[in-house]
Amino acid sequence: MEYFEITGGTPLHGSITLQGSKNAALPLMAASILHPGRTTLHHVPAIRDVDVMIEILENIGCTVQKDNGTLIIDAAKAEHFEVAASLGERMRSTIILLGSMLGRAGRAKMPFPGGCIIGMRPIDIHITSLGKMGAVFEETDGMLCAVTDGLCGTRIHLRFPSVGATENVILAAVYARGRTRIENCAKEPEIAELCRFLREKGAKIEGEGTSSILVEGVSHLRDSTYTLMPDRIVAGTYLFAAAATRGEICLEGMRPSDMESVLDVLGRMGAVYENREDGFYLDGRKAINPLPVVCTETYPGFPTDLQSQLLATLCVARGRSVIRECIFEERFRIAPWLNRMGADVTTDGREAVIEGKEHLSGQMVKAQELRGGAALVIAALMAQGITRVYGSAFIERGYEDLAGDLRKLGAVISKKKAER
């Protein structure tokens, strides 16, 4: 098993360039199969989830060329619209292929995404919404099967602004007959990114960034080239790492407009920041204030994908903080590991109370999921002594080169393989 070994206590300092967005790359790759032609994507992050999606696309019949952050996907010969169970087990977001497969071929087969360590990810919103458009679903040998003799545009009101369901309906609506209006839809920047990408391919979409998106079906798409947005969750991770270590960093390529709730939290903690010509600068030397309460919410609220990183950072704030997790019910799984390092975190259901300590101590800890793993790295960066964070593969699902980036910022971190 591989792990990160970190010697803590060094404030981060320096500048790095942000990777492309994981949460934008996957739906755009899924969207590529709608068009029986070529899609070129730039600034694609070199992460495990992207590698799994490439393997899925190749199994479908696409050809994929990968070169230094650029993917060229040719879906002309895509004909096997099924996701193998073995691939579905390696990535939870395979459900995002459902809308594209139904739109392109009128059929789809894939494993159920089920739950994961941070909580359940129900797909009833996906099934209900696509069912209103004319898709019929059944379970066969533990696989989700869907067919349609033609999708039709309609009005769909999502009972919850699910990002995945919003993306799936948009993808299905591109070729659907007539107009599809999606109400109470997700407003995340990655949704807007998908809409912009599809418009470049010839889709007719409007309303992204609002709670109502309108898609008018078209008969065909075209070849296109697109450059992905920066990853706002990776940006937030590094900003909290700088605050936790009382450091100063500059992030090149960050879009502050996508991160207002995160910057508000950092400001309340005492961090100072500004958007400069050379990047986004944050001074975390006085980020010591506790936070009375922070609740995770759908966008534009504070993102659940940065809750663990905030939790770790607040472990050394000067006072009591409270975090309420309103999206995933099991996001506090890292609390015992943080307490093992000397933190004082008490959880009760969806609420965590953090009593700030003067410092943490290096220990052996284990990542159990992507964002919690990144949070343990933050804890290790501010701890006294050496920490080993096992389960690095979880972290590499979403971070292109976490250790390399942190070394550029002055951290003492390396990736090692445990001896058998």
XYZ file of C-alpha atoms in Angstrom:
420
model
C 0.000 0.000 0.000
C 1.246 3.472 -0.892
C 1.167 6.392 1.507
C 2.171 10.015 1.890
C 4.834 10.762 4.484
C 4.649 14.336 5.747
C 6.825 16.231 8.193
C 4.576 18.973 9.514
C 5.130 22.413 10.953
C 6.224 24.325 7.840
C 3.971 27.210 6.694
C 3.130 26.902 3.010
C 4.625 29.615 0.826
C 4.831 30.067 -2.922
C 2.849 29.795 -6.134
C 1.327 26.928 -8.124
C -0.934 26.536 -11.165
C -4.288 24.834 -10.660
C -5.245 21.628 -12.444
C -8.359 21.238 -14.556
C -11.634 20.417 -12.840
C -12.440 16.799 -12.035
C -16.142 17.545 -11.615
C -16.234 19.196 -15.041
C -14.019 16.709 -16.873
C -16.142 13.634 -16.164
C -19.501 14.963 -17.468
C -17.800 16.516 -20.513
C -16.172 13.176 -21.295
C -19.560 11.506 -20.880
C -21.101 14.114 -23.200
C -18.557 13.323 -25.910
C -20.359 10.092 -26.834
C -23.435 12.067 -27.931
C -21.574 13.128 -31.072
C -20.385 10.404 -33.499
C -17.258 12.392 -34.190
C -14.338 14.112 -32.511
C -14.127 16.025 -29.225
C -10.886 17.648 -28.060
C -10.545 18.605 -24.405
C -7.661 20.638 -22.988
C -6.565 21.100 -19.354
C -7.850 17.647 -18.382
C -6.483 16.579 -14.971
C -4.280 13.478 -14.834
C -6.267 11.725 -12.094
C -7.518 8.195 -11.509
C -11.191 8.983 -12.163
C -10.325 10.380 -15.595
C -8.310 7.234 -16.349
C -11.308 5.070 -15.440
C -13.606 7.155 -17.641
C -11.156 6.778 -20.530
C -11.280 3.007 -20.064
C -15.090 3.094 -20.077
C -15.165 5.162 -23.285
C -12.744 2.780 -24.972
C -14.880 -0.202 -23.941
C -17.893 1.510 -25.496
C -15.982 1.735 -28.786
C -14.467 5.222 -28.664
C -10.854 5.867 -29.484
C -9.104 8.125 -26.976
C -5.741 9.840 -27.395
C -4.156 11.296 -24.270
C -1.236 13.711 -24.363
C -0.084 16.134 -21.658
C -3.485 17.291 -20.431
C -5.268 16.959 -23.782
C -7.808 14.271 -24.663
C -8.984 13.614 -28.211
C -12.107 11.450 -28.117
C -13.529 9.971 -31.312
C -16.953 8.427 -30.711
C -17.722 7.560 -34.343
C -17.611 3.816 -33.685
C -19.206 3.809 -30.228
C -21.748 0.990 -30.212
C -21.433 -1.010 -26.977
C -23.441 1.142 -24.565
C -22.721 -0.751 -21.384
C -20.489 -0.051 -18.381
C -18.845 -3.149 -16.940
C -19.480 -3.796 -13.261
C -15.730 -3.920 -12.605
C -15.335 -0.354 -13.911
C -18.395 0.887 -12.049
C -16.848 -0.286 -8.801
C -13.810 1.930 -9.421
C -15.722 5.163 -9.984
C -19.057 6.239 -8.495
C -19.844 8.776 -11.215
C -20.564 6.283 -14.011
C -24.267 7.169 -13.649
C -23.492 10.388 -15.561
C -23.217 8.300 -18.749
C -26.915 7.413 -18.558
C -28.259 10.530 -20.291
C -25.633 10.430 -23.059
C -26.177 6.752 -23.812
C -29.952 7.147 -23.983
C -29.596 10.211 -26.165
C -27.122 8.609 -28.566
C -28.334 5.010 -28.731
C -31.648 4.762 -26.886
C -30.230 2.184 -24.493
C -27.866 1.937 -21.540
C -26.673 -0.649 -19.027
C -24.518 0.018 -15.977
C -24.006 -0.983 -12.332
C -25.935 0.806 -9.613
C -23.704 3.438 -7.960
C -24.965 2.526 -4.485
C -23.470 4.152 -1.406
C -19.949 4.990 -0.360
C -18.048 5.941 2.739
C -19.488 9.494 2.827
C -23.123 8.380 2.473
C -25.764 7.181 0.054
C -26.064 8.582 -3.453
C -29.626 7.705 -4.497
C -30.414 7.694 -8.212
C -34.209 7.895 -7.974
C -34.092 11.528 -9.140
C -32.223 10.423 -12.279
C -34.640 7.582 -13.006
C -37.798 9.593 -12.351
C -36.635 12.517 -14.481
C -35.460 10.438 -17.436
C -38.616 8.343 -17.138
C -40.682 11.480 -17.770
C -38.755 11.880 -21.009
C -39.635 8.377 -22.193
C -36.950 6.096 -20.736
C -37.976 2.749 -19.240
C -35.850 1.190 -16.487
C -35.422 -2.283 -15.040
C -32.885 -4.180 -12.959
C -31.248 -7.191 -14.582
C -28.639 -9.269 -12.744
C -27.833 -6.375 -10.451
C -27.394 -3.935 -13.348
C -29.464 -0.873 -14.198
C -30.903 -1.213 -17.704
C -32.644 1.601 -19.604
C -34.253 1.767 -23.042
C -36.304 4.279 -25.004
C -37.878 4.409 -28.452
C -37.271 8.153 -28.461
C -36.813 10.758 -25.768
C -39.273 13.654 -25.655
C -38.794 17.075 -24.161
C -40.964 17.941 -21.171
C -41.056 19.994 -17.968
C -39.051 18.377 -15.173
C -39.041 19.701 -11.614
C -36.238 18.158 -9.537
C -37.274 17.560 -5.916
C -33.636 18.302 -4.951
C -31.093 20.297 -7.013
C -28.920 17.259 -7.689
C -25.824 17.981 -9.784
C -25.748 14.521 -11.353
C -29.460 14.477 -12.155
C -29.276 17.961 -13.676
C -26.370 16.850 -15.866
C -28.123 13.644 -16.936
C -31.310 15.439 -17.954
C -29.327 18.062 -19.903
C -27.448 15.312 -21.755
C -30.629 13.380 -22.507
C -32.416 16.531 -23.675
C -29.842 17.469 -26.325
C -31.346 15.052 -28.892
C -34.849 14.801 -27.380
C -37.823 15.888 -29.483
C -39.037 19.351 -28.503
C -38.068 21.397 -25.473
C -37.034 20.283 -22.001
C -37.275 22.700 -19.096
C -35.449 21.650 -15.929
C -36.682 23.428 -12.802
C -35.022 23.518 -9.359
C -31.835 22.403 -11.086
C -28.299 22.592 -9.711
C -26.437 25.889 -10.166
C -22.859 24.630 -9.725
C -20.184 26.137 -12.016
C -19.625 22.651 -13.439
C -23.229 22.658 -14.717
C -22.557 25.917 -16.551
C -19.357 24.390 -17.922
C -21.290 21.450 -19.366
C -23.821 23.802 -20.971
C -21.084 25.952 -22.534
C -19.335 22.848 -23.849
C -22.521 21.491 -25.411
C -23.307 24.833 -27.036
C -19.863 24.713 -28.661
C -20.954 21.387 -30.140
C -24.180 22.864 -31.486
C -26.661 22.203 -28.674
C -29.325 24.803 -27.852
C -29.241 25.501 -24.117
C -29.940 28.544 -21.981
C -30.365 29.393 -18.312
C -27.263 27.803 -16.770
C -26.390 29.312 -13.407
C -30.077 29.771 -12.606
C -32.645 27.368 -11.157
C -34.263 26.853 -14.582
C -32.480 25.503 -17.665
C -34.100 25.211 -21.091
C -32.829 22.724 -23.687
C -34.221 22.620 -27.222
C -33.514 19.333 -28.945
C -31.299 19.268 -32.038
C -30.731 16.601 -34.681
C -26.944 16.583 -34.694
C -23.805 17.972 -33.042
C -20.375 18.857 -34.432
C -16.686 18.366 -33.705
C -15.393 20.785 -31.096
C -12.443 21.838 -28.943
C -12.835 23.005 -25.355
C -10.563 24.012 -22.449
C -11.719 22.958 -18.969
C -12.201 25.314 -16.048
C -9.840 25.133 -13.037
C -10.761 22.838 -10.158
C -12.403 24.927 -7.434
C -12.273 22.066 -4.883
C -8.534 21.618 -5.366
C -8.188 25.402 -5.047
C -10.154 25.349 -1.800
C -8.038 22.488 -0.475
C -4.836 24.478 -1.001
C -6.352 27.648 0.466
C -7.339 25.788 3.631
C -3.896 24.167 3.759
C -2.345 27.637 3.682
C -4.686 28.838 6.438
C -4.018 25.725 8.553
C -0.232 26.145 8.326
C -0.423 29.962 8.695
C 1.176 30.362 5.287
C 0.962 32.561 2.189
C 0.231 31.159 -1.265
C -0.731 32.271 -4.762
C -2.926 30.103 -7.009
C -2.610 30.722 -10.738
C -5.794 30.174 -12.740
C -8.280 30.266 -9.862
C -11.743 31.759 -10.466
C -12.755 33.594 -7.251
C -16.289 34.139 -8.564
C -16.899 30.370 -8.259
C -15.790 30.317 -4.611
C -17.492 33.173 -2.784
C -18.831 31.021 0.081
C -15.388 29.478 0.638
C -13.673 32.866 0.634
C -16.267 34.184 3.077
C -15.392 31.373 5.516
C -11.652 31.995 5.132
C -12.186 35.715 5.699
C -14.134 35.067 8.890
C -11.256 32.893 10.091
C -8.920 35.868 9.684
C -7.307 35.142 6.317
C -6.582 38.053 3.988
C -6.823 37.601 0.225
C -6.911 39.425 -3.075
C -7.061 38.619 -6.773
C -3.813 39.753 -8.408
C -2.540 39.752 -11.978
C -0.288 36.776 -11.233
C -2.988 34.763 -9.441
C -5.118 34.607 -6.329
C -3.141 35.462 -3.184
C -4.065 34.310 0.331
C -2.333 35.263 3.577
C -3.290 32.755 6.259
C -0.930 33.930 8.993
C -3.834 35.250 11.097
C -6.431 32.614 10.164
C -6.956 31.615 13.770
C -10.602 32.492 14.440
C -13.120 29.768 15.253
C -16.439 29.682 13.379
C -19.710 29.600 15.387
C -21.418 27.512 12.691
C -20.844 26.556 9.053
C -23.468 24.563 7.119
C -22.778 22.752 3.879
C -25.271 23.583 1.142
C -25.845 23.255 -2.565
C -24.157 25.941 -4.665
C -23.688 28.828 -4.026
C -23.495 27.670 -0.401
C -20.423 26.159 1.244
C -19.553 22.936 -0.649
C -19.678 19.546 1.042
C -16.530 18.617 -0.921
C -14.569 21.127 1.206
C -16.170 20.363 4.540
C -13.496 17.845 5.611
C -10.698 20.258 4.739
C -12.380 22.989 6.795
C -12.866 20.549 9.666
C -9.149 19.761 9.745
C -8.212 23.447 9.582
C -10.491 24.370 12.493
C -8.740 21.808 14.716
C -6.107 24.476 15.478
C -8.408 27.508 15.633
C -8.505 29.418 18.941
C -11.905 28.398 20.250
C -14.999 26.313 19.517
C -16.368 25.806 15.998
C -19.433 23.949 14.721
C -19.954 22.356 11.309
C -23.336 21.045 10.119
C -23.225 18.620 7.202
C -26.472 18.928 5.233
C -25.576 16.969 2.066
C -23.899 13.638 2.930
C -24.647 11.875 6.204
C -21.224 10.263 6.695
C -18.814 13.115 6.014
C -17.351 13.047 9.536
C -15.530 9.710 9.153
C -12.170 11.467 9.519
C -12.967 12.716 13.053
C -11.437 9.667 14.842
C -8.245 10.037 12.798
C -8.012 13.739 13.643
C -8.571 12.946 17.322
C -5.802 10.382 17.089
C -3.553 13.273 16.074
C -4.588 15.245 19.174
C -7.626 17.115 17.875
C -10.819 17.517 19.909
C -13.704 16.751 17.550
C -17.073 15.494 18.811
C -19.701 14.378 16.306
C -23.410 13.843 16.771
C -25.273 12.838 13.637
C -24.757 15.582 11.086
C -23.025 18.014 13.467
C -19.391 18.270 14.521
C -18.102 20.397 17.398
C -14.410 21.288 17.189
C -12.474 22.606 20.173
C -9.338 24.206 18.791
C -5.986 22.919 20.081
C -2.592 24.572 20.038
C -1.161 21.896 17.758
C -1.613 18.370 16.409
C 0.898 15.525 16.516
C 2.097 13.278 13.732
C 0.539 9.793 13.588
C -0.279 6.970 11.190
C -3.726 7.664 9.660
C -5.733 6.234 6.785
C -7.670 7.927 3.983
C -11.032 6.251 3.362
C -12.333 8.555 0.639
C -11.165 11.371 -1.619
C -11.843 14.615 0.267
C -11.324 13.159 3.724
C -7.921 11.961 2.548
C -6.986 15.470 1.436
C -8.109 16.766 4.839
C -5.791 14.321 6.609
C -2.919 15.670 4.523
C -3.825 19.181 5.721
C -3.808 17.927 9.313
C -0.391 16.360 8.719
C 1.002 19.609 7.295
C 0.212 21.493 10.512
C 1.104 18.665 12.922
C 4.336 18.398 14.861
C 6.460 15.470 13.728
C 5.906 12.900 10.981
C 2.523 11.676 9.739
C 1.885 8.820 7.342
C -1.362 9.076 5.386
C -2.194 5.642 3.982
C -4.724 5.126 1.202
C -3.149 7.629 -1.198
C -5.079 6.030 -4.085
C -8.287 7.635 -2.786
C -6.677 11.073 -2.896
C -5.335 10.503 -6.415
C -8.898 10.088 -7.673
C -9.206 13.868 -7.638
C -5.759 15.451 -7.132
C -3.349 15.367 -10.045
C -0.143 15.751 -8.038
C -0.932 16.666 -4.457
C 2.556 15.895 -3.145
C 4.260 17.728 -6.018
C 2.112 20.828 -5.599
C 2.684 20.924 -1.858
C 6.437 20.512 -2.295
C 6.400 23.563 -4.596
C 4.815 25.408 -1.667
C 7.567 24.298 0.704
C 5.951 21.265 2.333
C 8.037 18.278 3.328
C 6.028 15.481 1.720
C 6.827 12.376 -0.310
C 4.974 9.352 -1.601
C 6.244 5.962 -0.469
C 5.308 2.318 -0.724
C 4.811 0.290 2.448
C 7.065 -2.717 2.851
C 5.252 -6.022 2.860
